[in-house]
XYZ file of C-alpha atoms in Angstrom:
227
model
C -155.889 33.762 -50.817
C -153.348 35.446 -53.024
C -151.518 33.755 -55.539
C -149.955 36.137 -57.873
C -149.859 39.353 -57.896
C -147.532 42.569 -59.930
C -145.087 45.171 -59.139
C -144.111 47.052 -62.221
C -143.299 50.437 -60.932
C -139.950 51.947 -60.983
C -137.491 51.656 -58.077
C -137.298 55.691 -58.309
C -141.253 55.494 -57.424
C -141.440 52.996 -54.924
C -138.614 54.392 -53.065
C -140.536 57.548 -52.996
C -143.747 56.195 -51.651
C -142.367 53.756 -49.128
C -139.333 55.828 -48.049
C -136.646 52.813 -48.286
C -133.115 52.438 -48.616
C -132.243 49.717 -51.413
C -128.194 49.487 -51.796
C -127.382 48.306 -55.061
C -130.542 46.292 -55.014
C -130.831 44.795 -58.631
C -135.099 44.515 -58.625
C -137.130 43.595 -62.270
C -140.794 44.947 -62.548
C -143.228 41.351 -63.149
C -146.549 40.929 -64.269
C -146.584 37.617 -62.864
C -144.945 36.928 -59.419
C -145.994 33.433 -58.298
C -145.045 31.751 -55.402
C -141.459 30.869 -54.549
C -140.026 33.853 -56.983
C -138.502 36.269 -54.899
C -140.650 39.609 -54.331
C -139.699 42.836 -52.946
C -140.139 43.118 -49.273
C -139.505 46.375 -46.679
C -138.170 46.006 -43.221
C -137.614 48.503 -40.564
C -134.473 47.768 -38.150
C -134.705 51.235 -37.109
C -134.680 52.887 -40.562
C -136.573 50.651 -43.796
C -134.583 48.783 -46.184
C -136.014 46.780 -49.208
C -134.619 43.457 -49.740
C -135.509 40.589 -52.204
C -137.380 37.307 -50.501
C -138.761 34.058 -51.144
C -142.370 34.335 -51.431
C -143.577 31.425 -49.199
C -142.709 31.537 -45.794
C -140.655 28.912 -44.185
C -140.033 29.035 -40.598
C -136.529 28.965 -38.838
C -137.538 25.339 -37.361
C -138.489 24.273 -40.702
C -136.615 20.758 -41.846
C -137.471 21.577 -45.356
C -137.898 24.296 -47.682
C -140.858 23.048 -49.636
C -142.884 23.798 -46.316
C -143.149 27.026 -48.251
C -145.242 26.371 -50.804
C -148.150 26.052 -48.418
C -147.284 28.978 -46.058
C -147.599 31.926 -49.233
C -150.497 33.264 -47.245
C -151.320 33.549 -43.339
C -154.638 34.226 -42.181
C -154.316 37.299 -40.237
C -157.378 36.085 -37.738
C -154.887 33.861 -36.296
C -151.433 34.533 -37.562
C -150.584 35.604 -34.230
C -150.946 32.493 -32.444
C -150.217 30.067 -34.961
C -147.377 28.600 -34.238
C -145.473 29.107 -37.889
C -146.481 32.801 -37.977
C -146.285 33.513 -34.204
C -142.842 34.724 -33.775
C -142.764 36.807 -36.909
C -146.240 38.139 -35.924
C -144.260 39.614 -33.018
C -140.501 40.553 -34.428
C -140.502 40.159 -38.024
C -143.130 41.997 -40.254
C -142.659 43.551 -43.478
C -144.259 45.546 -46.212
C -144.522 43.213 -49.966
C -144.540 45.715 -52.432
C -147.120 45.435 -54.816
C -149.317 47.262 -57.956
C -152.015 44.503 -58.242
C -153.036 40.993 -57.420
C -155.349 38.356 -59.379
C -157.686 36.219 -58.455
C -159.750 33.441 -60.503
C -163.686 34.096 -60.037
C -165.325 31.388 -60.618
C -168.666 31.371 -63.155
C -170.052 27.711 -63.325
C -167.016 25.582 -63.923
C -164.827 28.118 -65.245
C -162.520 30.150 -63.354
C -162.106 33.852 -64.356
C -158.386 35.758 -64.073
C -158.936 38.824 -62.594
C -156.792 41.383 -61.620
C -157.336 43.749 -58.742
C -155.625 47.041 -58.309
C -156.314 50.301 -56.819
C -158.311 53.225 -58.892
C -155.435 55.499 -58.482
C -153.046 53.104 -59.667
C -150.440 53.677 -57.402
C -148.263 51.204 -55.615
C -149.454 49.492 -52.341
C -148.258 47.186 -49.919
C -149.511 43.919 -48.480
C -149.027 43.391 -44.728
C -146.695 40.647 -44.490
C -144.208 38.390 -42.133
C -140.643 37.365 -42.653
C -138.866 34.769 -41.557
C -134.934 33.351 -41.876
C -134.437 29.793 -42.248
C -131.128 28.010 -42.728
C -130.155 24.854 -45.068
C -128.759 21.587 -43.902
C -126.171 22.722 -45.909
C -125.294 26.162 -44.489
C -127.433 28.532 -46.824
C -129.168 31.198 -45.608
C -132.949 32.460 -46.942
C -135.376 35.161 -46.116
C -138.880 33.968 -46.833
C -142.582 36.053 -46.506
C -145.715 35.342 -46.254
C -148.600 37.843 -47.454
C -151.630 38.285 -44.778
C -154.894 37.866 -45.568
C -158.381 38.800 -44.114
C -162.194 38.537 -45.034
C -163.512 40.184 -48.377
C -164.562 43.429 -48.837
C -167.493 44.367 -50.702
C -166.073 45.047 -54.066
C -164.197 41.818 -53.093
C -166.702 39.317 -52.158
C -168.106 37.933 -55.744
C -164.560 37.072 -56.489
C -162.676 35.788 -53.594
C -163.524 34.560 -50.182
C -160.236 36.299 -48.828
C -158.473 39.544 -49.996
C -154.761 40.069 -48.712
C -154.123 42.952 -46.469
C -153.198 45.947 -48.288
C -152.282 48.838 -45.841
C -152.286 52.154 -46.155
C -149.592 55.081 -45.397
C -150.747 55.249 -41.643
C -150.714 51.400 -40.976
C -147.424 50.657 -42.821
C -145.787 52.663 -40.730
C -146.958 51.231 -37.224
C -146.758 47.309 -38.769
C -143.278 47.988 -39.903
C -142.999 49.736 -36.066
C -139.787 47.383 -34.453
C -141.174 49.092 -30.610
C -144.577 47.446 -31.619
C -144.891 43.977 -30.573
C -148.754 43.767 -29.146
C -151.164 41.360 -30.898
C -153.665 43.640 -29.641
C -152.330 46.807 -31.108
C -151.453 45.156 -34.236
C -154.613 43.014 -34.949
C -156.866 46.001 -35.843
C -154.444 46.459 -39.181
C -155.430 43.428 -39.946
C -158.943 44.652 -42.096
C -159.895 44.762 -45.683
C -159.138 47.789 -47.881
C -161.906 50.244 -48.589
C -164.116 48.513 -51.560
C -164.156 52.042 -53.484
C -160.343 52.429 -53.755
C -160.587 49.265 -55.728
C -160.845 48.189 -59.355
C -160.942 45.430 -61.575
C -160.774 43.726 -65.294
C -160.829 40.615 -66.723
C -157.399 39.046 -68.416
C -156.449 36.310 -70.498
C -155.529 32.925 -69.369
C -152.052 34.054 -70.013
C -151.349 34.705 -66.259
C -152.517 31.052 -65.212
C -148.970 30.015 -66.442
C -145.819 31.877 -64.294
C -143.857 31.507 -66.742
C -145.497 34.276 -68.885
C -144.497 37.459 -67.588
C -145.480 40.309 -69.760
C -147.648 43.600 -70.299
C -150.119 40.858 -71.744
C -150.861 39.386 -68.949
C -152.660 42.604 -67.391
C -154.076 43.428 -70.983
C -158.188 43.780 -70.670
C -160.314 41.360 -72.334
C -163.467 42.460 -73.817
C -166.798 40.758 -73.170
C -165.643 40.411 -69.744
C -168.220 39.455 -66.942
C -171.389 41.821 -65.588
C -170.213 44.437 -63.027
C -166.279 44.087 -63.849
């Protein structure tokens, strides 16, 4: 799964890689976006637009909010048919902008932060679904869920799952409003090349959300074999 994850560039740079209109969009760089906080998301309603949602997707039938805290990831094997994911799968995907994620590898009992971003250091964007769920009480909020899908190499002695980051090419035909087939979208659902990736080992700082600071990205030394 993913559980936190970074966007620090500048809105100058992200507009320039993911080609997005943002009108008066008031976004803050975080070194520690947990679930719930509201992440930067692109949609395409015929041009893209970047918008601010709730991380933690909570569908439109949805009785309660809280159903979000357990919908922050959908497994791309079956988001398509699942009935929570099913209807975004087909009308509502987005881009979740991103410049690194961490994951906790385990080493006997411990649990390792490590954070995962790509050798040229450049922005990326998991493949993700939106959804728009009302209040009993009137209010309106756009919710997302990042997609995720089996390990890659580089991957697999940390995590079981990896979210799906996409590249140039497949942003543009998941973010594709014409494209509604499961079958033409499902092969975007694969793991990043392992040798794009990279990796170090942080301090414990990141296990709480409420630090959010260079620090928590900082390298430790003595960190484990390989990373």
């Amino acid at each position: 799964m993913c559980g936190r994850f970074t966007l620090t560039s500048n809105m100058d740079d992200l507009q320039g890689r993911f080609g997005f209109e943002a009108r008066d969009l008031v976004f803050r760089p975080s070194y520690n976006i947990a679930p719930t906080q509201l992440v930067l998301a692109v949609t395409n309603d015929g041009q893209r637009r970047a918008e601010l949602m709730r991380w933690g997707l909570v569908p439109f039938w949805a009785k309660d909010i809280k159903i979000g805290y357990r919908m922050i990831n959908a497994v791309g094997e079956t988001a398509a048919t699942k009935p929570a994911f099913r209807a975004a799968f087909k009308k509502r995907r987005c881009l979740i902008l991103a410049d690194g994620f961490f994951e906790w590898r385990k080493d006997g009992k411990e649990k390792i932060p490590t954070y995962i971003f790509l050798k040229s250091q450049e922005p990326f964007a998991f493949a993700g679904l939106w959804e728009t769920w009302k209040s009993p009480e009137g209010e309106t909020v756009k919710s997302c869920t990042i997609l995720t899908t089996k390990p890659n190499e580089f991957m697999e002695p940390i995590h079981n799952r990896m979210p799906v980051i996409l590249s140039g090419e497949t942003e543009a035909l998941w973010l594709d409003p014409m494209t509604e087939e499961p079958d033409v979208l499902q092969p975007l659902i694969q793991p990043a090349p392992a040798e794009l990736m990279e990796s170090r080992i942080v301090s414990s700082l990141v296990n709480s959300p409420k630090n959010n600071s260079p620090e928590c990205v900082v390298p430790i030394t003595g960190g484990l074999p390989g990373f």
